[in-house]
């Protein structure tokens, strides 16, 4: 059965990969992001391939704007089957005691509070219908801290805890919860972290073939299409020459 899939942060990286892969799966999409022009371009491209797409422009950090956007969905789009909480970012590599509090707040507000906001807006409907799937994009960074990762790692550890907690909360229903934890993925992630320093960002991926957004999206689609009695609770996906968040063999 084709599903209605809501993906946050759908304009690039893993979010864009999920949009393309769920579209290929025959699902219809609600794509959210902060930049309307990018969303409309992606919508046009996917609609040319036969996918139904609805776009919502808002920042997940703005709870009121998120609520207004979700509540504005036409009736035929309201029954969301899959929520992909993808919107997230990392900022800075300073030691914790030298970190920028504005960066901390942006990461916490996006990676944790934004995820909570979308969960609060969408999951009650899933519980009422006794069906649905929440896929939270966590990270290998949530398993153990690495140098320069302090607050970002903490936010992704929170994603694991929130995923586990939600899974407990909905265990009496048919709603499923997946924490999908990528390792090194070549996306716009490092460009954002280094404030547009593309040369520095490129060095993150030197000497290793990293994952792509499409690789992670493949896992998300697989989890969403597992038999109803199967809940893929947590998946760690690493590049072949990455062993952990801090161990990467470069050639």
Coordinates of C-alpha atoms in Angstrom, one line a residue:
X1 CA 0.0 0.0 0.0
X2 CA 1.3 3.4 -0.9
X3 CA 2.1 5.6 2.0
X4 CA 2.0 9.3 2.8
X5 CA 5.5 10.2 4.0
X6 CA 6.4 13.5 5.7
X7 CA 10.2 14.3 5.5
X8 CA 11.7 17.3 7.4
X9 CA 14.8 18.9 6.0
X10 CA 14.0 17.6 2.5
X11 CA 16.0 20.0 0.4
X12 CA 19.4 18.3 0.6
X13 CA 21.5 15.4 1.8
X14 CA 19.7 12.5 3.5
X15 CA 16.3 14.3 3.4
X16 CA 16.5 14.8 -0.4
X17 CA 17.7 11.2 -0.7
X18 CA 14.6 10.0 1.3
X19 CA 12.4 12.1 -0.9
X20 CA 13.8 10.5 -4.1
X21 CA 13.7 6.9 -2.7
X22 CA 10.2 7.1 -1.2
X23 CA 9.0 8.6 -4.5
X24 CA 10.6 5.6 -6.4
X25 CA 8.7 3.4 -3.9
X26 CA 5.4 4.8 -5.1
X27 CA 4.7 6.8 -2.0
X28 CA 3.4 10.4 -1.9
X29 CA 5.4 13.0 -0.1
X30 CA 5.0 16.0 2.2
X31 CA 8.4 17.8 2.0
X32 CA 9.4 20.4 4.5
X33 CA 12.2 22.8 4.7
X34 CA 13.2 26.5 5.2
X35 CA 13.7 27.4 1.5
X36 CA 10.6 27.5 -0.5
X37 CA 12.4 27.8 -3.9
X38 CA 14.4 24.6 -3.3
X39 CA 11.3 22.7 -2.2
X40 CA 9.3 23.8 -5.3
X41 CA 12.2 22.7 -7.6
X42 CA 12.3 19.3 -5.9
X43 CA 8.5 19.0 -6.1
X44 CA 8.5 19.8 -9.8
X45 CA 11.2 17.2 -10.5
X46 CA 9.4 14.5 -8.5
X47 CA 6.0 15.3 -10.0
X48 CA 7.4 14.9 -13.5
X49 CA 8.2 11.3 -12.5
X50 CA 4.6 10.8 -11.3
X51 CA 4.9 11.4 -7.6
X52 CA 2.4 13.4 -5.6
X53 CA 4.1 16.0 -3.6
X54 CA 2.9 18.7 -1.1
X55 CA 5.4 21.2 0.4
X56 CA 5.4 23.1 3.7
X57 CA 7.9 25.9 4.3
X58 CA 8.9 26.4 7.9
X59 CA 11.9 26.0 10.3
X60 CA 11.4 23.1 12.8
X61 CA 12.9 25.3 15.5
X62 CA 9.7 27.5 15.3
X63 CA 7.1 25.4 17.1
X64 CA 4.2 27.8 16.2
X65 CA 5.1 27.9 12.5
X66 CA 5.5 24.1 12.4
X67 CA 2.0 23.6 14.0
X68 CA 0.4 26.1 11.6
X69 CA 2.0 24.3 8.6
X70 CA 0.9 20.8 9.7
X71 CA -2.6 22.0 10.6
X72 CA -2.9 23.6 7.2
X73 CA -2.6 20.3 5.4
X74 CA -5.7 19.5 3.2
X75 CA -7.8 16.7 4.6
X76 CA -6.5 14.2 2.0
X77 CA -3.0 14.8 3.2
X78 CA -3.6 14.6 7.0
X79 CA -3.2 10.9 7.5
X80 CA 0.6 10.7 7.7
X81 CA 1.9 7.1 7.6
X82 CA 5.7 7.8 7.9
X83 CA 7.4 10.7 9.6
X84 CA 11.1 11.0 8.8
X85 CA 12.6 13.4 11.4
X86 CA 15.7 14.3 9.3
X87 CA 16.2 18.0 9.9
X88 CA 19.4 18.5 11.8
X89 CA 22.9 20.0 11.7
X90 CA 26.3 20.4 13.4
X91 CA 28.1 23.6 14.1
X92 CA 31.7 24.2 15.2
X93 CA 34.5 22.0 16.4
X94 CA 35.6 24.0 19.4
X95 CA 36.3 22.4 22.8
X96 CA 33.1 22.4 24.9
X97 CA 34.6 25.1 27.2
X98 CA 35.2 27.4 24.2
X99 CA 32.0 26.7 22.3
X100 CA 29.7 29.3 20.9
X101 CA 26.4 29.3 22.9
X102 CA 24.5 30.4 19.7
X103 CA 25.7 27.3 18.0
X104 CA 24.7 25.2 21.0
X105 CA 21.2 26.6 20.9
X106 CA 20.8 26.1 17.1
X107 CA 21.8 22.5 17.4
X108 CA 19.6 21.8 20.4
X109 CA 16.6 23.6 19.0
X110 CA 16.9 21.8 15.6
X111 CA 18.2 18.3 16.5
X112 CA 16.2 17.8 19.7
X113 CA 13.4 20.3 20.0
X114 CA 12.5 20.3 16.3
X115 CA 12.3 16.5 16.4
X116 CA 10.0 16.7 19.5
X117 CA 7.8 19.3 17.9
X118 CA 7.2 17.2 14.8
X119 CA 6.7 14.1 16.9
X120 CA 4.1 15.9 19.0
X121 CA 2.3 17.2 15.9
X122 CA 2.2 13.9 13.9
X123 CA 2.3 10.9 16.2
X124 CA -1.1 11.5 18.0
X125 CA -2.8 10.9 14.6
X126 CA -0.8 7.7 14.1
X127 CA -1.8 6.4 17.6
X128 CA -5.4 7.3 16.9
X129 CA -5.3 5.3 13.6
X130 CA -3.2 2.5 15.2
X131 CA -0.7 2.6 12.4
X132 CA 2.4 4.6 11.4
X133 CA 6.1 4.7 11.5
X134 CA 8.6 7.3 12.9
X135 CA 12.1 7.2 11.5
X136 CA 14.5 9.5 13.4
X137 CA 17.8 10.2 11.7
X138 CA 20.2 9.9 14.5
X139 CA 24.0 9.4 14.1
X140 CA 27.0 7.3 15.1
X141 CA 27.8 10.4 17.0
X142 CA 25.1 9.5 19.4
X143 CA 26.8 6.3 20.5
X144 CA 30.0 7.9 21.8
X145 CA 31.5 11.4 21.8
X146 CA 34.4 12.3 19.5
X147 CA 36.9 15.2 19.6
X148 CA 35.2 18.4 18.7
X149 CA 31.7 16.8 18.7
X150 CA 30.6 17.5 22.3
X151 CA 27.2 19.2 21.9
X152 CA 26.4 17.7 18.5
X153 CA 27.1 14.2 19.9
X154 CA 24.9 15.1 22.9
X155 CA 22.0 16.0 20.6
X156 CA 22.3 12.7 18.7
X157 CA 22.5 10.8 22.0
X158 CA 19.2 12.5 22.9
X159 CA 17.7 11.3 19.6
X160 CA 18.5 7.8 20.6
X161 CA 16.9 8.3 24.0
X162 CA 13.9 10.0 22.5
X163 CA 13.5 7.2 19.9
X164 CA 13.7 4.5 22.7
X165 CA 11.3 6.4 24.9
X166 CA 8.7 6.9 22.1
X167 CA 9.0 3.2 21.2
X168 CA 8.1 2.3 24.7
X169 CA 5.2 4.8 24.7
X170 CA 3.6 3.4 21.6
X171 CA 4.4 -0.3 22.3
X172 CA 0.6 -0.9 22.9
X173 CA -0.1 0.3 19.4
X174 CA 1.0 -0.8 15.9
X175 CA 3.1 2.4 15.5
X176 CA 6.8 1.6 14.9
X177 CA 9.9 3.7 15.7
X178 CA 13.3 3.5 14.0
X179 CA 16.5 5.2 15.0
X180 CA 18.6 5.3 11.9
X181 CA 22.2 6.2 12.7
X182 CA 24.5 7.1 9.8
X183 CA 28.3 7.4 9.9
X184 CA 30.3 9.5 7.5
X185 CA 27.8 10.7 4.8
X186 CA 28.9 13.1 2.1
X187 CA 26.2 15.8 2.1
X188 CA 26.0 19.5 2.8
X189 CA 26.6 18.7 6.5
X190 CA 30.2 19.6 6.6
X191 CA 29.7 22.8 4.6
X192 CA 27.2 23.9 7.2
X193 CA 29.5 22.9 10.0
X194 CA 32.4 24.9 8.6
X195 CA 30.2 27.9 7.6
X196 CA 30.7 27.5 3.8
X197 CA 34.4 26.7 3.9
X198 CA 34.1 24.1 1.1
X199 CA 37.9 23.3 1.0
X200 CA 37.8 22.4 4.7
X201 CA 34.6 20.5 4.3
X202 CA 36.0 18.4 1.4
X203 CA 38.9 17.2 3.6
X204 CA 36.4 15.4 5.9
X205 CA 35.8 12.9 3.0
X206 CA 39.3 12.6 1.7
X207 CA 40.9 9.1 1.6
X208 CA 37.6 7.2 2.1
X209 CA 34.5 6.5 0.0
X210 CA 31.8 7.9 2.3
X211 CA 28.1 7.0 2.3
X212 CA 25.6 9.1 0.3
X213 CA 22.2 10.4 1.3
X214 CA 20.7 7.8 -1.1
X215 CA 22.5 5.0 0.9
X216 CA 20.7 6.1 4.1
X217 CA 17.4 6.6 2.3
X218 CA 17.6 3.0 1.0
X219 CA 17.6 1.9 4.7
X220 CA 14.8 4.2 5.6
X221 CA 12.6 2.8 2.8
X222 CA 13.5 -0.8 3.8
X223 CA 12.5 -0.2 7.4
X224 CA 9.2 1.5 6.4
X225 CA 8.3 -1.4 4.2
X226 CA 9.2 -4.3 6.6
X227 CA 6.3 -6.6 7.4
X228 CA 3.8 -5.1 10.0
X229 CA 5.0 -7.4 12.7
X230 CA 8.7 -6.4 12.2
X231 CA 10.0 -3.2 13.9
X232 CA 13.6 -2.3 12.9
X233 CA 14.3 -0.4 16.1
X234 CA 17.9 0.8 15.4
X235 CA 20.3 0.7 12.5
X236 CA 23.9 1.8 12.4
X237 CA 25.2 2.4 8.9
X238 CA 28.9 3.1 8.3
X239 CA 31.2 3.4 5.3
X240 CA 33.2 0.2 4.8
X241 CA 36.4 1.8 6.2
X242 CA 34.8 3.5 9.2
X243 CA 34.7 1.5 12.4
X244 CA 33.1 4.1 14.8
X245 CA 32.5 7.8 15.1
X246 CA 36.2 8.4 15.6
X247 CA 38.0 5.5 13.8
X248 CA 38.2 6.1 10.0
X249 CA 40.9 4.4 7.9
X250 CA 41.9 6.7 5.1
X251 CA 44.0 5.7 2.1

